[in-house]
Amino acid sequence: MNDTPTDARELALAVFAANGRLVSAGNMLVEHLGLTSAWWQVLAALRYAPTPLTVASIARAMGLTRQAVQRIVDLLAQRGLVMFQPNPEHLRAKLVMLTAAGSEAVSGAEHAVAPIDRAIVDRIGPDRIRDAIATLQAMVTIISERLDERGTPFSCRKGPTS
């Protein structure tokens, strides 16, 4: 008989292991570009977003705290990889925009990891990768629904013991 809770735990552990390897490999592969995996993650979130993002929206999309993303964005701005633009929908929450240097940094990072990306696609196959993406997206939705009645991914709410 299939033990579904154990399967869910094994999936979570596999995600943690994959994340750890992605972060360490990413740090190693983009170090020569003056980036870290965390910086690259923020830059990529900006590059592939269909609309400009605020720090809070980057944090929600990535499952990180707003404070952590703010620290990264401030460092990226100091290095000329992002800039801030006024947000017509919110006076204080500025939009974070990639600069030309930021776009070049993302391209450099993607070029650095392209051989690993190709090996993953070649061994796993595009159909299984798309299934994995759908599974992980469903997992994020379920976790978000359980933790936050607003459905905001990975928001942190203080409980009675906080």
XYZ file of N, CA, C and O in Angstrom:
648
model
N 0.835 -1.183 0.000
C 0.000 0.000 0.000
C 0.880 1.245 0.000
O 1.909 1.292 0.662
N 0.475 2.240 -0.728
C 1.242 3.466 -0.866
C 1.007 4.376 0.329
O -0.116 4.735 0.637
N 2.070 4.757 1.019
C 1.979 5.636 2.176
C 2.142 7.078 1.715
O 3.258 7.588 1.639
N 1.044 7.740 1.389
C 1.082 9.076 0.806
C 1.825 10.089 1.662
O 2.637 10.838 1.132
N 1.591 10.151 2.984
C 2.368 11.129 3.762
C 3.882 10.897 3.657
O 4.648 11.845 3.570
N 4.307 9.645 3.639
C 5.732 9.355 3.483
C 6.206 9.794 2.105
O 7.302 10.354 1.967
N 5.403 9.573 1.077
C 5.763 10.027 -0.269
C 5.929 11.555 -0.299
O 6.870 12.064 -0.911
N 5.029 12.264 0.365
C 5.115 13.728 0.400
C 6.386 14.160 1.126
O 7.060 15.111 0.695
N 6.720 13.471 2.210
C 7.958 13.799 2.931
C 9.179 13.520 2.068
O 10.133 14.289 2.062
N 9.169 12.403 1.361
C 10.294 12.079 0.478
C 10.426 13.106 -0.643
O 11.541 13.477 -1.021
N 9.294 13.576 -1.163
C 9.330 14.627 -2.176
C 9.961 15.888 -1.585
O 10.834 16.506 -2.204
N 9.530 16.271 -0.394
C 10.091 17.460 0.250
C 11.595 17.306 0.463
O 12.371 18.235 0.194
N 12.025 16.145 0.924
C 13.459 15.916 1.133
C 14.227 15.973 -0.184
O 15.346 16.505 -0.246
N 13.635 15.444 -1.252
C 14.277 15.510 -2.569
C 14.378 16.957 -3.045
O 15.396 17.356 -3.640
N 13.348 17.758 -2.781
C 13.383 19.176 -3.151
C 14.484 19.885 -2.356
O 15.260 20.667 -2.913
N 14.572 19.601 -1.045
C 15.630 20.211 -0.233
C 17.004 19.838 -0.771
O 17.896 20.688 -0.876
N 17.200 18.573 -1.110
C 18.489 18.118 -1.631
C 18.796 18.786 -2.972
O 19.925 19.247 -3.208
N 17.798 18.841 -3.852
C 17.994 19.481 -5.154
C 18.311 20.962 -4.969
O 19.217 21.501 -5.628
N 17.598 21.622 -4.077
C 17.844 23.036 -3.819
C 19.269 23.250 -3.310
O 19.968 24.150 -3.775
N 19.697 22.422 -2.391
C 21.056 22.547 -1.872
C 22.097 22.405 -2.967
O 23.063 23.178 -3.044
N 21.905 21.417 -3.834
C 22.854 21.210 -4.939
C 22.772 22.356 -5.952
O 23.796 22.790 -6.483
N 21.554 22.839 -6.227
C 21.407 23.964 -7.156
C 22.130 25.200 -6.627
O 22.830 25.885 -7.378
N 21.957 25.477 -5.345
C 22.589 26.658 -4.760
C 24.104 26.522 -4.780
O 24.818 27.443 -5.196
N 24.623 25.376 -4.333
C 26.081 25.228 -4.295
C 26.675 25.202 -5.705
O 27.708 25.837 -5.961
N 26.030 24.512 -6.643
C 26.521 24.500 -8.025
C 26.423 25.892 -8.635
O 27.346 26.357 -9.320
N 25.310 26.561 -8.377
C 25.144 27.919 -8.900
C 26.213 28.861 -8.376
O 26.796 29.635 -9.141
N 26.502 28.783 -7.064
C 27.555 29.633 -6.505
C 28.888 29.383 -7.191
O 29.611 30.322 -7.532
N 29.197 28.120 -7.407
C 30.463 27.767 -8.030
C 30.510 28.247 -9.494
O 31.516 28.806 -9.942
N 29.419 28.056 -10.221
C 29.407 28.354 -11.652
C 29.324 29.844 -11.988
O 29.719 30.247 -13.074
N 28.791 30.659 -11.068
C 28.658 32.094 -11.372
C 29.619 32.964 -10.576
O 29.611 34.188 -10.722
N 30.452 32.336 -9.771
C 31.408 33.099 -8.963
C 32.298 33.980 -9.839
O 32.565 35.144 -9.507
N 32.744 33.460 -10.978
C 33.624 34.233 -11.861
C 32.934 35.473 -12.433
O 33.594 36.387 -12.936
N 31.603 35.520 -12.345
C 30.841 36.678 -12.821
C 30.608 37.693 -11.707
O 29.963 38.718 -11.921
N 31.111 37.378 -10.510
C 30.882 38.257 -9.366
C 29.493 38.117 -8.784
O 29.005 39.022 -8.106
N 28.839 36.975 -9.048
C 27.484 36.733 -8.573
C 27.474 35.613 -7.535
O 28.431 34.868 -7.403
N 26.351 35.514 -6.841
C 26.034 34.354 -6.017
C 24.744 33.771 -6.568
O 24.049 34.421 -7.364
N 24.395 32.579 -6.130
C 23.125 31.987 -6.566
C 21.950 32.879 -6.184
O 21.005 33.041 -6.962
N 21.995 33.457 -4.994
C 20.891 34.310 -4.540
C 20.753 35.544 -5.428
O 19.639 35.938 -5.792
N 21.875 36.151 -5.794
C 21.812 37.322 -6.662
C 21.277 36.936 -8.026
O 20.447 37.641 -8.607
N 21.768 35.810 -8.542
C 21.332 35.324 -9.840
C 19.838 35.034 -9.817
O 19.109 35.344 -10.765
N 19.365 34.446 -8.727
C 17.941 34.125 -8.583
C 17.092 35.391 -8.704
O 16.082 35.405 -9.407
N 17.496 36.452 -8.034
C 16.747 37.714 -8.089
C 16.823 38.308 -9.495
O 15.806 38.745 -10.048
N 18.014 38.306 -10.079
C 18.153 38.839 -11.435
C 17.291 38.062 -12.432
O 16.634 38.649 -13.300
N 17.275 36.737 -12.304
C 16.468 35.910 -13.203
C 14.978 36.152 -12.988
O 14.200 36.176 -13.948
N 14.570 36.327 -11.730
C 13.157 36.617 -11.453
C 12.748 37.893 -12.179
O 11.653 37.964 -12.758
N 13.619 38.887 -12.180
C 13.323 40.138 -12.876
C 13.308 39.951 -14.387
O 12.431 40.476 -15.074
N 14.262 39.187 -14.886
C 14.357 38.999 -16.337
C 13.135 38.290 -16.908
O 12.670 38.618 -17.998
N 12.621 37.309 -16.202
C 11.543 36.488 -16.751
C 10.150 36.884 -16.283
O 9.172 36.269 -16.694
N 10.054 37.903 -15.464
C 8.735 38.367 -15.025
C 8.032 39.065 -16.194
O 8.664 39.829 -16.934
N 6.740 38.813 -16.361
C 6.022 39.451 -17.466
C 5.804 40.954 -17.258
O 5.568 41.690 -18.213
N 5.894 41.397 -15.995
C 5.734 42.814 -15.672
C 6.805 43.188 -14.644
O 7.343 42.314 -13.968
N 7.100 44.475 -14.500
C 8.073 44.894 -13.484
C 7.625 44.452 -12.079
O 6.428 44.361 -11.798
N 8.604 44.193 -11.225
C 8.328 43.651 -9.893
C 8.802 44.586 -8.794
O 9.778 45.314 -8.960
N 8.129 44.511 -7.663
C 8.598 45.164 -6.443
C 9.407 44.143 -5.645
O 9.366 42.935 -5.950
N 10.096 44.600 -4.631
C 10.844 43.691 -3.765
C 9.897 42.660 -3.158
O 10.199 41.461 -3.131
N 8.742 43.102 -2.695
C 7.786 42.175 -2.072
C 7.302 41.124 -3.066
O 7.162 39.951 -2.711
N 7.071 41.510 -4.313
C 6.590 40.528 -5.286
C 7.697 39.546 -5.676
O 7.427 38.373 -5.917
N 8.944 40.004 -5.699
C 10.060 39.080 -5.936
C 10.120 38.074 -4.788
O 10.250 36.866 -5.009
N 10.015 38.564 -3.564
C 10.077 37.693 -2.385
C 8.966 36.648 -2.414
O 9.215 35.461 -2.175
N 7.751 37.065 -2.718
C 6.635 36.115 -2.781
C 6.879 35.060 -3.856
O 6.678 33.870 -3.630
N 7.316 35.492 -5.020
C 7.534 34.559 -6.131
C 8.638 33.553 -5.818
O 8.581 32.403 -6.258
N 9.636 33.970 -5.044
C 10.776 33.118 -4.762
C 10.668 32.377 -3.430
O 11.523 31.553 -3.120
N 9.643 32.689 -2.644
C 9.499 32.031 -1.356
C 10.518 32.499 -0.334
O 10.928 31.731 0.540
N 10.930 33.751 -0.438
C 11.900 34.320 0.486
C 11.261 35.457 1.268
O 10.181 35.921 0.922
N 11.943 35.921 2.300
C 11.422 37.059 3.035
C 11.688 38.343 2.256
O 12.669 38.439 1.504
N 10.841 39.317 2.477
C 11.012 40.607 1.821
C 12.343 41.229 2.248
O 13.061 41.812 1.435
N 12.708 41.052 3.516
C 13.941 41.633 4.026
C 15.173 41.039 3.322
O 16.113 41.759 2.993
N 15.164 39.732 3.108
C 16.297 39.088 2.433
C 16.419 39.593 1.003
O 17.523 39.890 0.530
N 15.296 39.689 0.309
C 15.329 40.174 -1.074
C 15.739 41.640 -1.102
O 16.504 42.058 -1.975
N 15.280 42.433 -0.139
C 15.663 43.853 -0.102
C 17.173 44.000 0.032
O 17.790 44.822 -0.655
N 17.785 43.182 0.894
C 19.248 43.238 1.057
C 19.953 42.916 -0.269
O 20.903 43.588 -0.658
N 19.465 41.876 -0.953
C 20.074 41.487 -2.229
C 19.876 42.584 -3.269
O 20.818 42.968 -3.972
N 18.676 43.110 -3.376
C 18.379 44.149 -4.365
C 19.231 45.395 -4.098
O 19.754 46.008 -5.035
N 19.401 45.754 -2.836
C 20.242 46.914 -2.513
C 21.681 46.686 -2.968
O 22.317 47.592 -3.530
N 22.210 45.469 -2.750
C 23.567 45.144 -3.203
C 23.658 45.169 -4.729
O 24.632 45.673 -5.304
N 22.637 44.613 -5.386
C 22.623 44.615 -6.852
C 22.559 46.041 -7.396
O 23.197 46.356 -8.403
N 21.810 46.911 -6.725
C 21.715 48.312 -7.152
C 23.071 49.004 -6.977
O 23.498 49.769 -7.864
N 23.765 48.741 -5.865
C 25.093 49.327 -5.641
C 26.072 48.921 -6.737
O 26.977 49.664 -7.087
N 25.878 47.721 -7.276
C 26.772 47.213 -8.325
C 26.269 47.550 -9.737
O 26.853 47.100 -10.720
N 25.180 48.288 -9.821
C 24.684 48.726 -11.119
C 23.948 47.659 -11.915
O 23.763 47.807 -13.124
N 23.511 46.591 -11.241
C 22.821 45.513 -11.950
C 21.305 45.704 -11.984
O 20.626 45.128 -12.838
N 20.785 46.483 -11.059
C 19.361 46.840 -11.054
C 19.241 48.322 -10.726
O 20.177 48.939 -10.207
N 18.083 48.863 -11.043
C 17.766 50.243 -10.671
C 16.313 50.290 -10.223
O 15.543 49.346 -10.454
N 15.959 51.357 -9.565
C 14.605 51.520 -9.058
C 13.855 52.533 -9.905
O 14.424 53.535 -10.334
N 12.586 52.223 -10.148
C 11.703 53.117 -10.891
C 10.479 53.387 -10.037
O 10.056 52.524 -9.260
N 9.859 54.561 -10.196
C 8.616 54.825 -9.459
C 7.548 53.804 -9.836
O 7.490 53.330 -10.970
N 6.723 53.473 -8.868
C 5.629 52.528 -9.067
C 4.323 53.312 -9.073
O 3.931 53.857 -8.036
N 3.638 53.375 -10.199
C 2.390 54.149 -10.250
C 1.297 53.588 -9.340
O 0.360 54.296 -8.992
N 1.429 52.326 -8.929
C 0.407 51.712 -8.089
C 0.715 51.818 -6.599
O -0.135 51.510 -5.763
N 1.930 52.226 -6.244
C 2.304 52.291 -4.836
C 3.462 53.277 -4.704
O 4.519 53.078 -5.295
N 3.282 54.323 -3.910
C 4.295 55.368 -3.830
C 5.599 54.895 -3.196
O 6.679 55.312 -3.597
N 5.521 54.028 -2.191
C 6.735 53.617 -1.475
C 7.385 52.368 -2.053
O 8.598 52.199 -1.940
N 6.614 51.466 -2.628
C 7.168 50.208 -3.152
C 7.632 50.419 -4.587
O 6.868 50.274 -5.533
N 8.890 50.768 -4.735
C 9.425 51.038 -6.072
C 9.531 49.750 -6.885
O 9.630 48.656 -6.347
N 9.521 49.913 -8.196
C 9.730 48.787 -9.104
C 11.227 48.577 -9.281
O 11.990 49.538 -9.388
N 11.637 47.323 -9.305
C 13.042 46.969 -9.493
C 13.208 46.568 -10.952
O 12.494 45.699 -11.448
N 14.152 47.209 -11.626
C 14.353 46.977 -13.050
C 15.795 46.536 -13.296
O 16.717 47.050 -12.672
N 15.966 45.596 -14.223
C 17.314 45.207 -14.630
C 17.956 46.331 -15.426
O 17.299 46.979 -16.240
N 19.233 46.540 -15.202
C 20.006 47.434 -16.061
C 20.592 46.580 -17.191
O 20.473 45.347 -17.170
N 21.251 47.225 -18.125
C 21.924 46.471 -19.191
C 22.963 45.533 -18.575
O 23.094 44.377 -18.991
N 23.674 46.005 -17.564
C 24.672 45.160 -16.893
C 24.010 43.984 -16.189
O 24.548 42.868 -16.173
N 22.831 44.208 -15.626
C 22.087 43.120 -14.985
C 21.648 42.072 -15.989
O 21.746 40.862 -15.728
N 21.189 42.511 -17.144
C 20.802 41.573 -18.203
C 22.005 40.772 -18.678
O 21.905 39.562 -18.907
N 23.156 41.446 -18.801
C 24.384 40.739 -19.193
C 24.787 39.715 -18.138
O 25.247 38.617 -18.479
N 24.618 40.061 -16.866
C 24.966 39.136 -15.778
C 24.091 37.891 -15.832
O 24.585 36.769 -15.680
N 22.776 38.064 -16.057
C 21.882 36.911 -16.171
C 22.274 36.057 -17.364
O 22.334 34.827 -17.270
N 22.561 36.694 -18.481
C 22.980 35.942 -19.671
C 24.263 35.164 -19.403
O 24.384 33.997 -19.795
N 25.217 35.800 -18.709
C 26.459 35.118 -18.371
C 26.223 33.924 -17.467
O 26.829 32.852 -17.655
N 25.328 34.087 -16.487
C 25.007 32.979 -15.579
C 24.338 31.839 -16.340
O 24.678 30.664 -16.134
N 23.418 32.174 -17.218
C 22.737 31.136 -18.001
C 23.715 30.405 -18.917
O 23.617 29.193 -19.095
N 24.669 31.137 -19.467
C 25.689 30.511 -20.308
C 26.557 29.564 -19.467
O 26.901 28.470 -19.917
N 26.873 29.976 -18.247
C 27.720 29.155 -17.378
C 27.051 27.837 -16.993
O 27.727 26.818 -16.842
N 25.736 27.845 -16.846
C 25.042 26.621 -16.420
C 24.419 25.852 -17.585
O 23.857 24.782 -17.368
N 24.558 26.371 -18.784
C 23.944 25.717 -19.945
C 24.338 24.250 -20.101
O 23.474 23.414 -20.413
N 25.592 23.872 -19.880
C 25.931 22.449 -20.017
C 25.194 21.552 -19.010
O 24.780 20.442 -19.360
N 25.001 22.040 -17.800
C 24.256 21.254 -16.809
C 22.785 21.198 -17.204
O 22.148 20.141 -17.119
N 22.231 22.337 -17.643
C 20.837 22.346 -18.110
C 20.638 21.316 -19.224
O 19.672 20.564 -19.231
N 21.568 21.289 -20.175
C 21.467 20.367 -21.308
C 21.536 18.919 -20.824
O 20.776 18.069 -21.286
N 22.434 18.631 -19.890
C 22.554 17.267 -19.361
C 21.274 16.845 -18.643
O 20.831 15.698 -18.778
N 20.651 17.766 -17.923
C 19.404 17.459 -17.220
C 18.313 17.118 -18.229
O 17.609 16.112 -18.094
N 18.168 17.959 -19.254
C 17.140 17.715 -20.274
C 17.426 16.404 -21.011
O 16.514 15.602 -21.242
N 18.687 16.169 -21.360
C 19.032 14.953 -22.094
C 18.741 13.689 -21.287
O 18.253 12.705 -21.837
N 19.045 13.707 -20.002
C 18.850 12.504 -19.185
C 17.422 12.318 -18.698
O 16.929 11.202 -18.658
N 16.788 13.403 -18.309
C 15.441 13.296 -17.727
C 14.372 13.374 -18.801
O 13.352 12.687 -18.722
N 14.584 14.218 -19.777
C 13.616 14.388 -20.856
C 12.658 15.535 -20.578
O 12.280 15.773 -19.429
N 12.267 16.234 -21.646
C 11.403 17.404 -21.474
C 10.030 17.090 -20.878
O 9.495 17.883 -20.107
N 9.447 15.941 -21.203
C 8.125 15.609 -20.651
C 8.185 15.427 -19.143
O 7.323 15.936 -18.418
N 9.188 14.708 -18.655
C 9.324 14.507 -17.207
C 9.648 15.820 -16.504
O 9.193 16.051 -15.383
N 10.409 16.673 -17.158
C 10.711 17.976 -16.562
C 9.434 18.800 -16.442
O 9.167 19.398 -15.400
N 8.618 18.827 -17.493
C 7.345 19.567 -17.427
C 6.442 18.986 -16.344
O 5.759 19.723 -15.626
N 6.414 17.652 -16.195
C 5.632 17.028 -15.118
C 6.157 17.448 -13.749
O 5.373 17.713 -12.830
N 7.478 17.514 -13.613
C 8.072 17.929 -12.336
C 7.709 19.378 -12.023
O 7.387 19.711 -10.874
N 7.753 20.225 -13.026
C 7.376 21.632 -12.833
C 5.932 21.719 -12.357
O 5.624 22.422 -11.383
N 5.049 20.998 -13.020
C 3.634 21.016 -12.627
C 3.450 20.491 -11.203
O 2.668 21.044 -10.425
N 4.173 19.437 -10.846
C 4.085 18.879 -9.498
C 4.558 19.892 -8.465
O 3.896 20.106 -7.434
N 5.686 20.522 -8.716
C 6.211 21.502 -7.757
C 5.302 22.724 -7.652
O 5.098 23.252 -6.554
N 4.744 23.167 -8.770
C 3.814 24.299 -8.720
C 2.567 23.936 -7.914
O 2.072 24.743 -7.132
N 2.071 22.715 -8.083
C 0.913 22.268 -7.299
C 1.275 22.185 -5.822
O 0.474 22.555 -4.954
N 2.471 21.715 -5.533
C 2.937 21.622 -4.150
C 2.975 23.012 -3.503
O 2.513 23.195 -2.374
N 3.506 24.006 -4.225
C 3.550 25.379 -3.714
C 2.141 25.893 -3.455
O 1.871 26.510 -2.420
N 1.228 25.619 -4.359
C -0.158 26.068 -4.190
C -0.780 25.454 -2.945
O -1.413 26.152 -2.141
N -0.613 24.156 -2.759
C -1.198 23.473 -1.598
C -0.607 24.012 -0.314
O -1.336 24.310 0.651
N 0.707 24.154 -0.269
C 1.354 24.680 0.943
C 0.847 26.089 1.223
O 0.508 26.428 2.359
N 0.764 26.906 0.181
C 0.294 28.281 0.344
C -1.136 28.325 0.856
O -1.456 29.109 1.750
N -1.998 27.486 0.295
C -3.390 27.458 0.738
C -3.490 27.059 2.203
O -4.312 27.586 2.943
N -2.671 26.112 2.622
C -2.698 25.639 4.003
C -2.136 26.656 4.981
O -2.591 26.748 6.104
N -1.124 27.404 4.555
C -0.457 28.320 5.476
C -1.017 29.729 5.461
O -0.821 30.476 6.394
N -1.697 30.094 4.402
C -2.137 31.471 4.279
C -3.461 31.524 3.541
O -3.520 31.255 2.351
N -4.504 31.882 4.235
C -5.833 31.875 3.642
C -5.942 32.816 2.451
O -6.827 32.666 1.622
N -5.012 33.755 2.298
C -5.019 34.649 1.140
C -4.406 33.988 -0.081
O -4.467 34.530 -1.169
N -3.746 32.842 0.107
C -3.129 32.147 -1.008
C -1.806 32.750 -1.438
O -1.306 32.455 -2.506
N -1.217 33.624 -0.611
C 0.062 34.222 -0.945
C 1.159 33.208 -0.641
O 1.292 32.781 0.493
N 1.941 32.822 -1.647
C 2.970 31.808 -1.427
C 3.949 32.198 -0.339
O 4.446 33.311 -0.321
N 4.169 31.272 0.578
C 5.233 31.344 1.570
C 5.188 32.567 2.459
O 6.207 32.985 2.937
N 4.023 33.161 2.692
C 4.036 34.286 3.603
C 4.178 33.759 5.028
O 3.773 32.663 5.341
N 4.791 34.563 5.839
C 4.998 34.159 7.231
C 4.035 34.951 8.104
O 3.992 36.165 8.055
N 3.277 34.252 8.901
C 2.357 34.903 9.829
C 2.749 34.496 11.226
O 3.122 33.363 11.475
N 2.657 35.418 12.140
C 2.988 35.093 13.519
C 1.820 34.367 14.156
O 0.680 34.749 14.016
N 2.148 33.304 14.839
C 1.141 32.531 15.536
C 1.055 32.940 16.984
O 1.746 33.860 17.425
N 0.239 32.253 17.776
C 0.037 32.641 19.164
C 1.294 32.514 20.021
O 1.395 33.160 21.039
N 2.284 31.710 19.574
C 3.477 31.552 20.384
C 4.595 32.492 19.948
O 5.666 32.486 20.518
N 4.357 33.295 18.925
C 5.417 34.174 18.421
C 5.531 35.441 19.235
O 4.615 35.977 19.726
